[in-house]
DNA sequence: CCAAGGATTGGC
DNA sequence: CCAATCCTTGGA
C-alpha cells in the first residue's frame, strides 16, 4: 500500500502483538473539526483474548468491553479513574476480544497537550470516549497513517499498572521505541 | 442497590 | 507518596 495512506482493516485484523509492534512509528491522526492533530506512536500495549486477566474483556462482552469483541479497526475508548480517556484499536478476528492500547506518541502537529501516557495522548489529540468510542478507524476522522519502518529498535517489557492480573502481568506485551523521550513510565535498557 | 477499585495523572 | 473523580463491575 502507499506510504502515508490510512491503515486498512486487514492491517488491524492481524495478530495483536504484531499489530502493536507494527503501529510504532506510524502516525495517529485526529481530524478535529477540520484541524489535523497528529502524533507519531512510540509506545503500545497488547490486550489479548478472553483469558487475559489484565484485559477489560476478561468479564466477557459487557457494555464497556463490547467493542473489543467486534470487528477489527474500530476504536475502543474508555474513561479511567474518572479523569483520563484511553484509546485502543481493536485487533484480530471478530468475536475474539483483543485490542492495542496506544500509550504515547511524539507530537507531529496541532497537539493540545503532552502526548506522553495514554490519558495524555487522548488529551493531546482531543480524543474522548463520548465522541470516539466505537468509531471506525478506516474512516476520515480518526485513523493511523502508514509509513516506513521506524529506525529505532523496538523494545518490549511487561505492561504497566496491571499487577492485579497475576501471571498475566508478566507477559512482555508492552512495546516501545528504544530511546524515545516520549515513552511513558518505566523504560528498561533493552531486552 | 451498594461497595470496591481501576490499562492514570499531577501535585506534595 | 497519594488523592482526584466517576464509571464499571460483581455481589447481596
Short mmCIF file of C-alpha atoms (C1' of nucleotides) in Angstrom, two decimals:
data_model
loop_
_atom_site.label_atom_id
_atom_site.label_comp_id
_atom_site.label_asym_id
_atom_site.label_seq_id
_atom_site.Cartn_x
_atom_site.Cartn_y
_atom_site.Cartn_z
CA UNK A 1 0.00 0.00 0.00
CA UNK A 2 1.09 3.56 -0.46
CA UNK A 3 3.14 5.04 2.33
CA UNK A 4 1.20 7.74 4.14
CA UNK A 5 -2.17 6.13 3.38
CA UNK A 6 -4.60 5.10 6.08
CA UNK A 7 -4.16 1.65 7.58
CA UNK A 8 -6.73 -0.82 6.33
CA UNK A 9 -8.99 -3.21 8.19
CA UNK A 10 -6.71 -6.00 7.01
CA UNK A 11 -3.88 -4.41 8.98
CA UNK A 12 -5.91 -4.32 12.21
CA UNK A 13 -7.12 -7.88 11.63
CA UNK A 14 -3.58 -9.19 12.15
CA UNK A 15 -2.23 -10.88 15.25
CA UNK A 16 -2.48 -8.41 18.14
CA UNK A 17 1.14 -8.40 19.32
CA UNK A 18 2.33 -7.96 15.76
CA UNK A 19 -0.11 -5.11 15.21
CA UNK A 20 1.06 -3.49 18.47
CA UNK A 21 4.64 -3.50 17.18
CA UNK A 22 3.71 -2.53 13.63
CA UNK A 23 1.92 0.58 14.92
CA UNK A 24 5.16 2.01 16.33
CA UNK A 25 6.49 4.82 14.18
CA UNK A 26 3.15 5.25 12.43
CA UNK A 27 1.17 8.47 12.67
CA UNK A 28 -2.11 8.67 14.59
CA UNK A 29 -4.33 11.41 13.21
CA UNK A 30 -7.49 13.08 14.52
CA UNK A 31 -9.17 15.45 12.09
CA UNK A 32 -10.78 17.66 14.74
CA UNK A 33 -13.32 20.00 13.16
CA UNK A 34 -11.04 20.36 10.16
CA UNK A 35 -7.87 20.67 12.25
CA UNK A 36 -5.36 17.88 11.77
CA UNK A 37 -3.89 16.78 15.10
CA UNK A 38 -1.25 14.07 14.91
CA UNK A 39 1.40 12.18 16.85
CA UNK A 40 3.97 9.56 15.92
CA UNK A 41 3.27 6.47 18.00
CA UNK A 42 6.14 5.39 20.24
CA UNK A 43 4.50 3.11 22.83
CA UNK A 44 1.72 0.49 22.68
CA UNK A 45 0.37 -2.43 24.69
CA UNK A 46 -1.42 -5.60 23.56
CA UNK A 47 -4.52 -6.91 25.39
CA UNK A 48 -5.05 -10.36 24.06
CA UNK A 49 -8.09 -12.59 24.29
CA UNK A 50 -10.79 -13.54 26.82
CA UNK A 51 -8.31 -15.22 29.17
CA UNK A 52 -6.00 -12.22 29.55
CA UNK A 53 -6.58 -11.27 33.20
CA UNK A 54 -5.40 -7.73 32.50
CA UNK A 55 -7.95 -7.12 29.75
CA UNK A 56 -11.32 -5.42 30.12
CA UNK A 57 -12.62 -8.34 28.06
CA UNK A 58 -11.95 -10.73 30.96
CA UNK A 59 -15.57 -10.28 32.16
CA UNK A 60 -16.98 -11.12 28.74
CA UNK A 61 -18.78 -8.79 26.33
CA UNK A 62 -20.01 -6.29 28.95
CA UNK A 63 -21.30 -2.93 27.84
CA UNK A 64 -17.87 -1.35 28.23
CA UNK A 65 -15.84 -4.09 26.55
CA UNK A 66 -18.31 -4.93 23.78
CA UNK A 67 -16.29 -3.07 21.14
CA UNK A 68 -13.35 -5.38 21.78
CA UNK A 69 -15.48 -8.34 20.70
CA UNK A 70 -16.45 -6.67 17.45
CA UNK A 71 -14.60 -6.44 14.13
CA UNK A 72 -11.04 -5.06 13.96
CA UNK A 73 -10.23 -1.50 13.01
CA UNK A 74 -12.59 0.23 15.45
CA UNK A 75 -11.73 2.50 18.38
CA UNK A 76 -12.22 1.36 21.96
CA UNK A 77 -12.11 4.46 24.18
CA UNK A 78 -12.80 4.28 27.90
CA UNK A 79 -12.58 6.56 30.92
CA UNK A 80 -10.22 5.56 33.70
CA UNK A 81 -10.15 6.93 37.26
CA UNK A 82 -12.86 9.35 36.27
CA UNK A 83 -10.16 11.51 34.73
CA UNK A 84 -8.38 10.12 31.71
CA UNK A 85 -9.56 8.75 28.40
CA UNK A 86 -7.61 5.86 26.88
CA UNK A 87 -7.61 4.97 23.17
CA UNK A 88 -7.28 1.41 21.87
CA UNK A 89 -7.54 -0.06 18.40
CA UNK A 90 -9.49 -3.31 18.14
CA UNK A 91 -7.45 -6.08 16.54
CA UNK A 92 -7.73 -9.68 15.37
CA UNK A 93 -10.76 -11.60 14.23
CA UNK A 94 -14.31 -10.50 15.03
CA UNK A 95 -15.55 -12.34 18.11
CA UNK A 96 -12.08 -12.67 19.62
CA UNK A 97 -11.62 -9.81 22.10
CA UNK A 98 -8.28 -8.10 21.56
CA UNK A 99 -7.00 -4.55 21.30
CA UNK A 100 -3.88 -2.43 21.34
CA UNK A 101 -3.69 0.43 23.85
CA UNK A 102 -1.97 3.49 22.38
CA UNK A 103 0.15 4.71 25.29
CA UNK A 104 2.32 7.51 23.94
CA UNK A 105 3.40 9.45 20.88
CA UNK A 106 5.71 12.21 19.85
CA UNK A 107 3.94 15.40 18.76
CA UNK A 108 3.62 15.88 14.99
CA UNK A 109 1.11 18.69 14.58
CA UNK A 110 -1.53 20.71 16.45
CA UNK A 111 -1.32 18.74 19.67
CA UNK A 112 -3.24 20.23 22.58
CA UNK A 113 -1.16 18.76 25.39
CA UNK A 114 1.69 16.40 26.19
CA UNK A 115 1.16 13.04 24.45
CA UNK A 116 3.22 11.01 26.92
CA UNK A 117 0.96 8.47 28.63
CA UNK A 118 -2.38 7.07 27.39
CA UNK A 119 -4.56 9.70 29.08
CA UNK A 120 -2.31 12.49 27.91
CA UNK A 121 -2.24 11.11 24.37
CA UNK A 122 -6.02 11.39 24.16
CA UNK A 123 -5.92 14.90 25.59
CA UNK A 124 -3.26 15.91 23.07
CA UNK A 125 -5.43 14.82 20.16
CA UNK A 126 -8.84 15.77 21.54
CA UNK A 127 -9.98 12.14 21.70
CA UNK A 128 -12.83 11.42 24.13
CA UNK A 129 -14.96 8.42 24.92
CA UNK A 130 -18.28 10.10 24.19
CA UNK A 131 -17.07 11.15 20.74
CA UNK A 132 -14.87 8.32 19.57
CA UNK A 133 -15.71 5.03 21.28
CA UNK A 134 -16.81 2.58 18.59
CA UNK A 135 -15.62 4.80 15.73
CA UNK A 136 -14.41 3.14 12.52
CA UNK A 137 -10.68 3.81 12.18
CA UNK A 138 -10.80 3.26 8.44
CA UNK A 139 -12.87 6.45 8.19
CA UNK A 140 -11.71 10.04 7.77
CA UNK A 141 -11.87 11.37 11.33
CA UNK A 142 -9.61 9.19 13.45
CA UNK A 143 -7.06 6.92 11.79
CA UNK A 144 -3.44 5.81 11.59
CA UNK A 145 -1.27 6.55 8.60
CA UNK A 146 1.14 4.03 7.18
CA UNK A 147 4.79 4.88 6.78
CA UNK A 148 8.28 3.44 6.58
CA UNK A 149 9.52 1.22 9.43
CA UNK A 150 10.95 3.28 12.30
CA UNK A 151 14.75 3.47 12.53
CA UNK A 152 14.63 2.87 16.28
CA UNK A 153 14.83 -0.58 17.79
CA UNK A 154 11.55 -1.97 19.16
CA UNK A 155 11.82 -2.99 22.82
CA UNK A 156 9.30 -4.92 24.91
CA UNK A 157 8.51 -5.07 28.62
CA UNK A 158 5.67 -6.14 30.92
CA UNK A 159 2.54 -3.99 30.72
CA UNK A 160 2.11 -1.02 33.05
CA UNK A 161 -0.14 -0.91 36.16
CA UNK A 162 -1.75 -4.32 35.85
CA UNK A 163 -0.32 -6.06 38.91
CA UNK A 164 -3.82 -7.38 39.65
CA UNK A 165 -3.55 -9.67 36.61
CA UNK A 166 -1.41 -12.32 38.33
CA UNK A 167 0.85 -14.23 35.99
CA UNK A 168 -0.60 -12.36 33.02
CA UNK A 169 1.15 -9.26 34.34
CA UNK A 170 4.45 -10.83 33.36
CA UNK A 171 3.69 -11.08 29.65
CA UNK A 172 6.01 -8.73 27.72
CA UNK A 173 3.22 -7.17 25.72
CA UNK A 174 4.27 -3.54 26.06
CA UNK A 175 6.25 -2.28 23.09
CA UNK A 176 8.10 0.98 22.63
CA UNK A 177 10.77 2.63 20.53
CA UNK A 178 14.11 2.49 22.27
CA UNK A 179 15.50 5.87 23.24
CA UNK A 180 12.32 7.86 22.66
CA UNK A 181 11.88 10.69 25.16
CA UNK A 182 8.11 10.45 24.71
CA UNK A 183 7.66 6.97 26.14
CA UNK A 184 5.74 6.87 29.46
CA UNK A 185 6.54 5.00 32.64
CA UNK A 186 9.42 2.60 33.16
CA UNK A 187 11.98 2.39 30.36
CA UNK A 188 14.14 -0.73 30.57
CA UNK A 189 17.51 -0.51 28.85
CA UNK A 190 16.88 -3.31 26.41
CA UNK A 191 15.65 -6.84 26.17
"C1'" DC B 1 -28.81 -1.26 45.45
"C1'" DC B 2 -24.15 -0.75 47.15
"C1'" DA B 3 -19.23 -1.21 47.70
"C1'" DA B 4 -14.89 -1.64 45.58
"C1'" DG B 5 -11.46 -0.50 42.57
"C1'" DG B 6 -9.27 0.97 38.22
"C1'" DA B 7 -4.98 -0.30 31.13
"C1'" DT B 8 -3.76 7.42 35.12
"C1'" DT B 9 -2.13 11.74 36.27
"C1'" DG B 10 -0.14 15.53 38.67
"C1'" DG B 11 0.85 17.60 42.89
"C1'" DC B 12 3.03 17.45 47.53
"C1'" DC C 1 3.55 9.02 48.21
"C1'" DC C 2 -1.26 9.79 47.43
"C1'" DA C 3 -5.76 11.91 46.25
"C1'" DA C 4 -8.82 13.07 42.49
"C1'" DT C 5 -13.19 11.50 40.35
"C1'" DC C 6 -16.67 8.72 38.03
"C1'" DC C 7 -17.75 4.72 35.72
"C1'" DT C 8 -17.96 -0.18 35.58
"C1'" DT C 9 -18.45 -4.44 37.64
"C1'" DG C 10 -19.83 -8.04 40.81
"C1'" DG C 11 -22.23 -9.44 44.67
"C1'" DA C 12 -26.03 -9.06 48.12
#
